[in-house]
PDB file of C-alpha atoms and ligand atoms in Angstrom:
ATOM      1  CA  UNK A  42     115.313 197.068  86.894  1.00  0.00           C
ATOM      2  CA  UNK A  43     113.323 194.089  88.760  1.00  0.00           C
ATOM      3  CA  UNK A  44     110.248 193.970  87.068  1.00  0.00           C
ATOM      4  CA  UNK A  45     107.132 193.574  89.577  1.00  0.00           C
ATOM      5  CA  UNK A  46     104.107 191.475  88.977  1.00  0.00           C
ATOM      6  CA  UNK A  47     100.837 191.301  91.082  1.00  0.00           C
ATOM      7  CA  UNK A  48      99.612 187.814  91.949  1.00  0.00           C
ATOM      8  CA  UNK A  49      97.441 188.547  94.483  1.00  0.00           C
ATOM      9  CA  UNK A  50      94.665 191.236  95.220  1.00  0.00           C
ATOM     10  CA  UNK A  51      91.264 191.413  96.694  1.00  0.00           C
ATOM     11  CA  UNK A  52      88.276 190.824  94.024  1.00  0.00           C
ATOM     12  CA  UNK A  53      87.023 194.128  93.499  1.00  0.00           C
ATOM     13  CA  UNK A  54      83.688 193.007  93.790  1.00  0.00           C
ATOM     14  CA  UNK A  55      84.195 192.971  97.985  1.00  0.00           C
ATOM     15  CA  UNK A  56      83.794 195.761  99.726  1.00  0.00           C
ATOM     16  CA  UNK A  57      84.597 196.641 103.151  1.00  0.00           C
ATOM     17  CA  UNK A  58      86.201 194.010 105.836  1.00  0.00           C
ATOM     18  CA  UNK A  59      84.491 190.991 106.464  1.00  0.00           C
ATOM     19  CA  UNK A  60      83.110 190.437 110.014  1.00  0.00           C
ATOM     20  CA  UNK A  61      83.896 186.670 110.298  1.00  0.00           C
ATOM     21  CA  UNK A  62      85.155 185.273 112.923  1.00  0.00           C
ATOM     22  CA  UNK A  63      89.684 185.285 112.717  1.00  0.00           C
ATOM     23  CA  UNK A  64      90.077 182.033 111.069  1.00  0.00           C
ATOM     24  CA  UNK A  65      87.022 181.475 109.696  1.00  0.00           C
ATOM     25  CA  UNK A  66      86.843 179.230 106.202  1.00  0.00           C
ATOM     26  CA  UNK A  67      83.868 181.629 105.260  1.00  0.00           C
ATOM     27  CA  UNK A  68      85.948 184.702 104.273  1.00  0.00           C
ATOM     28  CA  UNK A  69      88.102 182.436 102.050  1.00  0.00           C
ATOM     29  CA  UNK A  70      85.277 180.655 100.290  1.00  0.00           C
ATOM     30  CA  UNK A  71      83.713 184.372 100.032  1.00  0.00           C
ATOM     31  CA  UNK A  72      86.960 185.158  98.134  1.00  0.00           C
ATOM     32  CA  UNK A  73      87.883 182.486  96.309  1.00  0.00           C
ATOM     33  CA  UNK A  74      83.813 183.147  95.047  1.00  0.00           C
ATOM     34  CA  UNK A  75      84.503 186.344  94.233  1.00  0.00           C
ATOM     35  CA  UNK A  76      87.275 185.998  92.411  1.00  0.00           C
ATOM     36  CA  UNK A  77      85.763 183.461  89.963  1.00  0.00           C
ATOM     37  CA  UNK A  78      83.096 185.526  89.206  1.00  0.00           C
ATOM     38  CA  UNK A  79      85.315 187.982  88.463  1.00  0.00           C
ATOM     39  CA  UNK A  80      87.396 186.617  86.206  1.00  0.00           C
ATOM     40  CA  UNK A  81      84.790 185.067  84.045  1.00  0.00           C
ATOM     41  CA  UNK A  82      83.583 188.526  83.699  1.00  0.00           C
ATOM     42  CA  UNK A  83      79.791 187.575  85.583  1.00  0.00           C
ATOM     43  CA  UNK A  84      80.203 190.809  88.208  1.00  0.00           C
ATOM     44  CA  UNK A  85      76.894 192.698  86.426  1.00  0.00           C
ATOM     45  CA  UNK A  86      75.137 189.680  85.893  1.00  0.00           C
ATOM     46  CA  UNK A  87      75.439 188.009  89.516  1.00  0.00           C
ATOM     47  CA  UNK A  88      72.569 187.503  91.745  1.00  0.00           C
ATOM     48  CA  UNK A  89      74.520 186.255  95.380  1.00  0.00           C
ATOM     49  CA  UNK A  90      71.235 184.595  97.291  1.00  0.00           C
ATOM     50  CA  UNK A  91      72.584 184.560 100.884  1.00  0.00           C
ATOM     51  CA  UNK A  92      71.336 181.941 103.160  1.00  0.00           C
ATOM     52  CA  UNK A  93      70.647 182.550 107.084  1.00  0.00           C
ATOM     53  CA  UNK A  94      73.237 182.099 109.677  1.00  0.00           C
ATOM     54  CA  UNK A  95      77.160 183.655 109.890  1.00  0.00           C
ATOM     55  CA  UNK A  96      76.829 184.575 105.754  1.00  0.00           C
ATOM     56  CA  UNK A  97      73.652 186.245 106.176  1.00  0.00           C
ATOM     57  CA  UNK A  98      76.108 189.227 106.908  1.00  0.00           C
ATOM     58  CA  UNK A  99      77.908 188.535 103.484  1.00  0.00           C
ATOM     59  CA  UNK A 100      75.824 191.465 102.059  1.00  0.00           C
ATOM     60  CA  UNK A 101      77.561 194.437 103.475  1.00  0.00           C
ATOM     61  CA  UNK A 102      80.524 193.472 101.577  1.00  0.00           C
ATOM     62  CA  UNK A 103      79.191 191.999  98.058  1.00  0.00           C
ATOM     63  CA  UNK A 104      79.121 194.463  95.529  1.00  0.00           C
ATOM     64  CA  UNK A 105      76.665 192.826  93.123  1.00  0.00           C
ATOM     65  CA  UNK A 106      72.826 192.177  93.201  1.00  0.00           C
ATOM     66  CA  UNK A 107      72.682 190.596  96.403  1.00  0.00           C
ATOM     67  CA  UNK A 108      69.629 189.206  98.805  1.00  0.00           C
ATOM     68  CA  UNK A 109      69.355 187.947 102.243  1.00  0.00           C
ATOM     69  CA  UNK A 110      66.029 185.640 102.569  1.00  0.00           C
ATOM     70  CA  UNK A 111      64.182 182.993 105.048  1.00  0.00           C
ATOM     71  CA  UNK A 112      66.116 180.315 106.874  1.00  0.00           C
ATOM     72  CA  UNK A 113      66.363 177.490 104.301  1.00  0.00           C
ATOM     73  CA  UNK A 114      64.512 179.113 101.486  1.00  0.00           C
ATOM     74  CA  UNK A 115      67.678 180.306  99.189  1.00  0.00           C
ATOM     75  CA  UNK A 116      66.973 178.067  96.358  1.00  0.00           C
ATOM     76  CA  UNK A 117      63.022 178.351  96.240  1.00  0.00           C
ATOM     77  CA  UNK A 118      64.327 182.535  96.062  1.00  0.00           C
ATOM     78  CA  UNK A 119      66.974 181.435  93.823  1.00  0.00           C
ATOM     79  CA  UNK A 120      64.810 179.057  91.098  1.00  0.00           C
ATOM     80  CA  UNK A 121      62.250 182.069  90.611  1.00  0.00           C
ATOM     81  CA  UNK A 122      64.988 184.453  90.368  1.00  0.00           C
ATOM     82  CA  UNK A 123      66.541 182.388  87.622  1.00  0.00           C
ATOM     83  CA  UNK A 124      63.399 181.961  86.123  1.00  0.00           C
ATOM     84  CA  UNK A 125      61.793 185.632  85.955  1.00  0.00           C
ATOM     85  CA  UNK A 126      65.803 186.508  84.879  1.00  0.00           C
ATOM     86  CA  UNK A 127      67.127 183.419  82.526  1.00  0.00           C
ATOM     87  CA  UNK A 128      69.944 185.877  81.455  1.00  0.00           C
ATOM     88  CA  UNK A 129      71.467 186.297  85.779  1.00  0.00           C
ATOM     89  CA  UNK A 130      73.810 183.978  87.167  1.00  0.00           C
ATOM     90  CA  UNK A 131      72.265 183.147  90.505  1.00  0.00           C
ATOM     91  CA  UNK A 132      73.805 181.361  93.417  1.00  0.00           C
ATOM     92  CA  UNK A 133      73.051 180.362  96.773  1.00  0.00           C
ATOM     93  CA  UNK A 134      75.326 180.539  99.720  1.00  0.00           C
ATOM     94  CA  UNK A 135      74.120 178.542 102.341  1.00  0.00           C
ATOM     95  CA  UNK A 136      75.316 176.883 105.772  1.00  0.00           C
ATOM     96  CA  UNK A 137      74.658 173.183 106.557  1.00  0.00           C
ATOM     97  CA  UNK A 138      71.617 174.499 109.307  1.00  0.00           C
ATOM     98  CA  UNK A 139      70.385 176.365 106.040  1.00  0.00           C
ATOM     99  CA  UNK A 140      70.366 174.229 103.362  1.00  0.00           C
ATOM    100  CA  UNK A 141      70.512 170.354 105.411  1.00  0.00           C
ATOM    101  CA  UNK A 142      68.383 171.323 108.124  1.00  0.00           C
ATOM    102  CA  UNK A 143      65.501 173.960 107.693  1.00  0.00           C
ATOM    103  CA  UNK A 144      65.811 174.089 103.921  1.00  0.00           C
ATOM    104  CA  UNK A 145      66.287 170.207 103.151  1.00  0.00           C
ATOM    105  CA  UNK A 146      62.902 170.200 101.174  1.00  0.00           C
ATOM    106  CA  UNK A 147      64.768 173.005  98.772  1.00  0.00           C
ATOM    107  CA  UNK A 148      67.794 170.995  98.787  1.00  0.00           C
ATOM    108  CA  UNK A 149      66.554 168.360  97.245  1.00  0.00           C
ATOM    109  CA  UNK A 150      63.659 169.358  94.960  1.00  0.00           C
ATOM    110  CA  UNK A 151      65.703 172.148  93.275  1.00  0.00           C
ATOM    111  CA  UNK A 152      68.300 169.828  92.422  1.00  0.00           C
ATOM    112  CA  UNK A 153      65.915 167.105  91.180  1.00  0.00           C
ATOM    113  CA  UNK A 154      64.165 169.623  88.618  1.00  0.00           C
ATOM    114  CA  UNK A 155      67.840 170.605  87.735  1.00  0.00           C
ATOM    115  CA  UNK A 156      66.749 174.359  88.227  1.00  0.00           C
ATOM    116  CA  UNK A 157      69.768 175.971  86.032  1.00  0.00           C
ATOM    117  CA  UNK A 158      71.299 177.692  89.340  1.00  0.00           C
ATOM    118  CA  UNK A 159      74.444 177.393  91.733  1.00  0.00           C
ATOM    119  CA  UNK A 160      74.533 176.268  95.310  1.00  0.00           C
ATOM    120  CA  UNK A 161      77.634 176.632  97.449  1.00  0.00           C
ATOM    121  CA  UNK A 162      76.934 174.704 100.375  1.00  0.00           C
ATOM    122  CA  UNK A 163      79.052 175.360 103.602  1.00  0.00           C
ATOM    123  CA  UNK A 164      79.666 172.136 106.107  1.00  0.00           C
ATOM    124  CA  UNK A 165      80.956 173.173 109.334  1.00  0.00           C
ATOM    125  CA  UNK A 166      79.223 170.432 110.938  1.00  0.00           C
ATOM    126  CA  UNK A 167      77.639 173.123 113.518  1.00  0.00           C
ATOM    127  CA  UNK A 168      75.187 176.395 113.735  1.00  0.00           C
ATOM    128  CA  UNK A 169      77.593 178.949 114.056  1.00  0.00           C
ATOM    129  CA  UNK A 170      75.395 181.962 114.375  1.00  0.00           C
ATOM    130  CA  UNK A 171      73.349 180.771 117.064  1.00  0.00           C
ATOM    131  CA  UNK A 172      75.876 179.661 119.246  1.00  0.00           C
ATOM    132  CA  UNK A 173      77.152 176.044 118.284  1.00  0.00           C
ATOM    133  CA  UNK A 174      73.786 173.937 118.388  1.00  0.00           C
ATOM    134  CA  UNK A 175      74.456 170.315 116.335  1.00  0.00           C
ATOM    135  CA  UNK A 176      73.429 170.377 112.760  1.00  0.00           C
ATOM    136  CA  UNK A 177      72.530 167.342 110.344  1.00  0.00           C
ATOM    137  CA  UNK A 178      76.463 167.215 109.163  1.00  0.00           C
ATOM    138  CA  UNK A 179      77.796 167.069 113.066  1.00  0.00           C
ATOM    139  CA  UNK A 180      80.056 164.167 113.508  1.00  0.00           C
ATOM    140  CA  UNK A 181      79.051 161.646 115.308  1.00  0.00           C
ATOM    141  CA  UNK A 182      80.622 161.892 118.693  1.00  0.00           C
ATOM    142  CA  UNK A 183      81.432 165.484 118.017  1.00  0.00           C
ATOM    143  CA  UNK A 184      80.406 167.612 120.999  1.00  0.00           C
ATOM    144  CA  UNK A 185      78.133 170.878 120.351  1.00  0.00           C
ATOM    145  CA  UNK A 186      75.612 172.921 123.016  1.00  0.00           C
ATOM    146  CA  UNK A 187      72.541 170.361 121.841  1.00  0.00           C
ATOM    147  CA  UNK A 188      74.994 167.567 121.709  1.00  0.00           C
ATOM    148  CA  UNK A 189      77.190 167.821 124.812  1.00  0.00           C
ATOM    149  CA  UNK A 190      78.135 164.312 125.069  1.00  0.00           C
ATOM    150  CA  UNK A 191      79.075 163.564 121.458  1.00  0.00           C
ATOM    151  CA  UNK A 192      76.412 162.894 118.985  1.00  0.00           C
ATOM    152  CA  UNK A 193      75.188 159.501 118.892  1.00  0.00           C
ATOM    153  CA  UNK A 194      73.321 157.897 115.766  1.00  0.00           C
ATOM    154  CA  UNK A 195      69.972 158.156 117.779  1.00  0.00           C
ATOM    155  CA  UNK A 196      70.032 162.037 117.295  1.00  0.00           C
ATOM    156  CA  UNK A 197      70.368 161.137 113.207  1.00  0.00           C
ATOM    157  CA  UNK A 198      73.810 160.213 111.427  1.00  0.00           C
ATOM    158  CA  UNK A 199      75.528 162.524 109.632  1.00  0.00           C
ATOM    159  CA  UNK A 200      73.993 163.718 106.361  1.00  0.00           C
ATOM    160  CA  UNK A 201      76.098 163.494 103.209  1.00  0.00           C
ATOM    161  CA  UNK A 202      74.755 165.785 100.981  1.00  0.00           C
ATOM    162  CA  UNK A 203      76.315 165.020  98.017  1.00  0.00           C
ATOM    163  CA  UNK A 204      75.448 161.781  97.914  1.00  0.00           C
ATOM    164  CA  UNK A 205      72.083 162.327  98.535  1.00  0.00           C
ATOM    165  CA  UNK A 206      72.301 164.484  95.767  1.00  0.00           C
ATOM    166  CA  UNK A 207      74.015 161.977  93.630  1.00  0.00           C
ATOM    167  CA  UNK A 208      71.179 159.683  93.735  1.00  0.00           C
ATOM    168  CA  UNK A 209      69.304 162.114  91.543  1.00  0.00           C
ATOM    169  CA  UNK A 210      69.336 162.179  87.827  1.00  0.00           C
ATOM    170  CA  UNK A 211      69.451 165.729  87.425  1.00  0.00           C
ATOM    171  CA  UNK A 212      72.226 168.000  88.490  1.00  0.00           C
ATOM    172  CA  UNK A 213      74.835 168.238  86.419  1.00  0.00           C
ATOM    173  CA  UNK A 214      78.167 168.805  88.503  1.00  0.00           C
ATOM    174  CA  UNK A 215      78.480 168.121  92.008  1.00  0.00           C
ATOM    175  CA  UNK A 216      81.648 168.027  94.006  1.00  0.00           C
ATOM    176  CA  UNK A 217      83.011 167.774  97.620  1.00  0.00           C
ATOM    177  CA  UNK A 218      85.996 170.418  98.453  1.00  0.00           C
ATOM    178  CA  UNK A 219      87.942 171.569 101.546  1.00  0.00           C
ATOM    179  CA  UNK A 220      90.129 174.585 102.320  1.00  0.00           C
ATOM    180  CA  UNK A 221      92.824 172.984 104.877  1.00  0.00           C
ATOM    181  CA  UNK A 222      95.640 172.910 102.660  1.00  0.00           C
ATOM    182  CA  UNK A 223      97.037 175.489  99.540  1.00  0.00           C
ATOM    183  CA  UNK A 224      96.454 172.161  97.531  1.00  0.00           C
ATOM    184  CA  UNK A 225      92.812 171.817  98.273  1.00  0.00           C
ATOM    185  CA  UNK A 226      92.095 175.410  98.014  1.00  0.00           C
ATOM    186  CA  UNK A 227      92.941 175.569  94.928  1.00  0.00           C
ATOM    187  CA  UNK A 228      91.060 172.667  93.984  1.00  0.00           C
ATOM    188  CA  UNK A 229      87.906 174.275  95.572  1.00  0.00           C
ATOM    189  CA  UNK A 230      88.667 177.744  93.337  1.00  0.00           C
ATOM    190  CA  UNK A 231      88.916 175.407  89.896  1.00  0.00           C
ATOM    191  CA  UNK A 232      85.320 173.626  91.102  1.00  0.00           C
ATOM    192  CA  UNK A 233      83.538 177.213  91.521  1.00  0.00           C
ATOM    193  CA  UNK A 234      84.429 178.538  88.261  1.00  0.00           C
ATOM    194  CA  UNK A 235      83.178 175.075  86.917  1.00  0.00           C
ATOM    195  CA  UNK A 236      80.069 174.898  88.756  1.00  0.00           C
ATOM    196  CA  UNK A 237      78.995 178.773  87.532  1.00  0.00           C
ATOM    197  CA  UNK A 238      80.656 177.884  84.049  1.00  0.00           C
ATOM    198  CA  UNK A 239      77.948 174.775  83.933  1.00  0.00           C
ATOM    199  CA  UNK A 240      75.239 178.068  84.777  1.00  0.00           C
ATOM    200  CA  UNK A 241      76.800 179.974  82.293  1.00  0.00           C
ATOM    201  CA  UNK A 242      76.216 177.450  79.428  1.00  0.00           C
ATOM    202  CA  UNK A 243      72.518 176.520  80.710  1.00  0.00           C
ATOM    203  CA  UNK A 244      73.001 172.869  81.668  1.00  0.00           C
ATOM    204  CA  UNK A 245      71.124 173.224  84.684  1.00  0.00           C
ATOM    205  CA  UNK A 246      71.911 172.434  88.473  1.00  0.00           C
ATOM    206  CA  UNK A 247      75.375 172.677  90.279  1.00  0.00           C
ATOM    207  CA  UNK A 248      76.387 172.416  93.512  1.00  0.00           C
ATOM    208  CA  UNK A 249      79.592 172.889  95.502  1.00  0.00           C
ATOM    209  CA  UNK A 250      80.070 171.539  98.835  1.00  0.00           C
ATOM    210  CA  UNK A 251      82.793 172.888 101.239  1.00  0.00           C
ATOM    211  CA  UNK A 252      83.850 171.010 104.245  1.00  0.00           C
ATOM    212  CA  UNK A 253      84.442 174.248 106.084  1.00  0.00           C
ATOM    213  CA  UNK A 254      85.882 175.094 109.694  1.00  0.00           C
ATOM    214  CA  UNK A 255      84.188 176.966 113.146  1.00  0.00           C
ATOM    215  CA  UNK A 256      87.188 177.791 115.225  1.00  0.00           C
ATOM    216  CA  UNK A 257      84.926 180.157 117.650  1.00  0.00           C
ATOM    217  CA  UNK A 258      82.630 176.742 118.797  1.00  0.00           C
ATOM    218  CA  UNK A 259      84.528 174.553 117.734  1.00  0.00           C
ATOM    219  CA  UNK A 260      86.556 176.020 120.894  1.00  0.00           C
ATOM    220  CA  UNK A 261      89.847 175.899 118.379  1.00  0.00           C
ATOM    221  CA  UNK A 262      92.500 177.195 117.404  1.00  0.00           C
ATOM    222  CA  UNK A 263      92.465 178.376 113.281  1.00  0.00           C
ATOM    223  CA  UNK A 264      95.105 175.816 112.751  1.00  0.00           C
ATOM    224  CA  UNK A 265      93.672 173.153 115.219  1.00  0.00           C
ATOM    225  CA  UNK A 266      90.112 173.358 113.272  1.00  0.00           C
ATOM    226  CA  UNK A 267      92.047 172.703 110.190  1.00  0.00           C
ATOM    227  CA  UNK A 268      93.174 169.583 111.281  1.00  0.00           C
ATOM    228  CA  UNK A 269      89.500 168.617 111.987  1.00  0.00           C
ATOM    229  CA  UNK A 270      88.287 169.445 109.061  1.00  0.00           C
ATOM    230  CA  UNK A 271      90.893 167.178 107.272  1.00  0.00           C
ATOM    231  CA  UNK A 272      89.450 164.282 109.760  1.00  0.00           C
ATOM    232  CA  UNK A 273      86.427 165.733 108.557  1.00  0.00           C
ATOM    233  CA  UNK A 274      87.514 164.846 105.404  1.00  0.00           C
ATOM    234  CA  UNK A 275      87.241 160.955 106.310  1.00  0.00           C
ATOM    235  CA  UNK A 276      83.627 160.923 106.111  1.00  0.00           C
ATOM    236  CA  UNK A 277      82.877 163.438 103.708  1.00  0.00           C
ATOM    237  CA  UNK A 278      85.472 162.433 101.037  1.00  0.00           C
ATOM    238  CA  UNK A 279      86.523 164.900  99.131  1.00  0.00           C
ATOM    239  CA  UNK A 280      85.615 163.890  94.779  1.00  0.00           C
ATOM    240  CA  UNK A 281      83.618 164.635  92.371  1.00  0.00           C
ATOM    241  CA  UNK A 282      80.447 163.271  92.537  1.00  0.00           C
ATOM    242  CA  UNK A 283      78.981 163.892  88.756  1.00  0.00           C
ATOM    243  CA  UNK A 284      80.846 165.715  85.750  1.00  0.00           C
ATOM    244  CA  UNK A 285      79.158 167.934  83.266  1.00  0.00           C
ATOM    245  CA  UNK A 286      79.044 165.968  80.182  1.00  0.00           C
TER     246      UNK A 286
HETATM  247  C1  LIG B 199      62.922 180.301 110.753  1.00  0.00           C
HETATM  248  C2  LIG B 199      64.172 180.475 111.562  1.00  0.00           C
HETATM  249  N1  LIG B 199      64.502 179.554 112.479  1.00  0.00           N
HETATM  250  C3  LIG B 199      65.628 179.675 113.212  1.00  0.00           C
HETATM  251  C4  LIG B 199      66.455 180.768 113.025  1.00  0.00           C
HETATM  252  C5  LIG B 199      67.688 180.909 113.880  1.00  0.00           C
HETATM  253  N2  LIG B 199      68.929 180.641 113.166  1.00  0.00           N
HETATM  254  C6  LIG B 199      69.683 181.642 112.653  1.00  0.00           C
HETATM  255  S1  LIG B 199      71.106 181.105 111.967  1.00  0.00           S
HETATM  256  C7  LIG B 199      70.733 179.487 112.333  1.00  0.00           C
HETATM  257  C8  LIG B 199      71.670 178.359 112.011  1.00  0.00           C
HETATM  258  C9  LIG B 199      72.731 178.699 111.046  1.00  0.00           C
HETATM  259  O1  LIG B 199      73.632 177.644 110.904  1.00  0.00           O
HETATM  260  P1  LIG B 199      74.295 177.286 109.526  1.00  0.00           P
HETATM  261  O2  LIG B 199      73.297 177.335 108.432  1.00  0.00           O
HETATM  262  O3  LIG B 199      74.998 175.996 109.709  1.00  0.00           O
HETATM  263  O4  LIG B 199      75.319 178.484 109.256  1.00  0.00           O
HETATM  264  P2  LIG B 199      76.625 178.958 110.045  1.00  0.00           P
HETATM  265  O5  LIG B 199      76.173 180.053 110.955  1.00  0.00           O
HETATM  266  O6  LIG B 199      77.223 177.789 110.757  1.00  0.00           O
HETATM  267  O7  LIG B 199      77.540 179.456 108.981  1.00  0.00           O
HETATM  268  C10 LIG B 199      69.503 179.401 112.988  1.00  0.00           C
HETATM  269  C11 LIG B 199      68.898 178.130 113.478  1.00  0.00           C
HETATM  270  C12 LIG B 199      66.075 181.727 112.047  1.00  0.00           C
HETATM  271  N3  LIG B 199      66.842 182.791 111.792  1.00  0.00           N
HETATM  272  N4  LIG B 199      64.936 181.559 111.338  1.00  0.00           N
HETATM  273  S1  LIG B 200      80.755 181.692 114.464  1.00  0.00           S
HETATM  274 FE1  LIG B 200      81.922 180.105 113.367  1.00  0.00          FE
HETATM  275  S2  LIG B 200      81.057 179.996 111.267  1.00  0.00           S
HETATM  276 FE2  LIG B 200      80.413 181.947 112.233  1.00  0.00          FE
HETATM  277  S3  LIG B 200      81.943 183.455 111.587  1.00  0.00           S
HETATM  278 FE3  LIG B 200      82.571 182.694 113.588  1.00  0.00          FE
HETATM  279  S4  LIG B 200      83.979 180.984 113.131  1.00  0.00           S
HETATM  280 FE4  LIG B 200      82.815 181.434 111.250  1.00  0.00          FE
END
């Protein structure tokens, strides 16, 4: 008789259907989250700290300790979490109009005390929630509501967060990732577990960056906004910035 084996299910710690967009890198990353925590056995010691903008809905479907807070303030939320409650695993989950726009004072401060947390940093290069307004990550000559020409470098270039982040003697694993290909998902799955892993073993600040996709305002296609994130892909490069030693 043909034996079966599962190699796929939904992380138990998600709950209900996601309300993301069809297409949307968000509900992968969510996943792909999920499962890590799940299978380093973190579910009842997790702390999600959701950012504001299209994951600020993540909560109705996180089954864990879970908190929505002020545009931009996740890892101020998240360092005094960590602090009052050394033994939680807390990340933040943040957009790029979270953590590179309103909250770039956190996003670099919390870092550069190497606050013993995890930030997963989504780059769609736009402000989904609002409507497609140009963030700090928009490509230059990339076309949003507040850019409708193309961005030019006079309305700032493009902010690389990780290297920002790699000028600072600190943190102790960054990396770059991208979902538009099996290859690089899985690449992106073996980087979460290694970021919370660095939590897990108290070496102090980690951060995950995912080039990520916004087919709704991006006016695109799921496959099409692929492809753009892979040009995306160009200018953010996709490595690993600093290793845990
Ligand atoms: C203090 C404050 N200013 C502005 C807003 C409006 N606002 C909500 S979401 C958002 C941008 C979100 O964009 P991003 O962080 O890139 O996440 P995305 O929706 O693209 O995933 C803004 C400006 C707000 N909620 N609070
Ligand atoms: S608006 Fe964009 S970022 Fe937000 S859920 Fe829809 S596709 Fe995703």
């Amino acid at each position: 008789m043909l034996k079966e084996k599962k190699i796929l299910s939904r992380p138990e710690i998600l709950t209900g259907a996601f309300t993301f967009c069809a297409g949307c890198n968000h509900g992968t990353i969510n996943k792909l989250i999920a499962e890590s925590i799940e299978s380093l056995g973190l579910r009842e010691k997790v702390i999600a700290v959701i950012g504001v903008g299209c994951c600020s809905t993540m909560y109705n479907f996180w089954d864990t300790d879970a908190i929505v807070v002020p545009h931009g303030r996740a890892q101020a939320v998240a360092t005094g979490l960590k602090r009052v409650h050394p033994d939680k695993i807390v990340f933040t989950y943040q957009g790029d109009g979270d953590l590179a726009g309103i909250g770039m004072h956190e996003a670099i401060h919390t870092p550069n005390r190497g606050e013993n947390i995890t930030t997963f940093f989504i780059n769609n290069g736009i402000y989904g929630m609002t409507g497609g307004q140009g963030a700090p990550t928009t490509l230059l000559g990339a076309k949003t509501t507040t850019t409708p020409l193309g961005r030019v470098a006079s309305e700032g270039v493009p902010i690389r967060m990780c290297e920002l982040l790699e000028t600072l003697s600190a943190p102790v694993f960054i990396q770059r990732v991208a979902l538009f290909s099996p290859a690089e998902t899985m690449k992106a799955r073996k980087a979460i577990e290694k970021a919370l892993k660095c939590q897990v073993e108290g070496r102090g600040f980690s951060f995950v960056e995912f080039l990520s996709n916004c087919p709704t305002n991006w006016k695109m296609t799921p496959l099409e906004s692929l492809e753009y994130v892979r040009k995306m892909s160009d200018y953010f490069p996709l490595k690993v910035f600093r290793e845990p030693q």
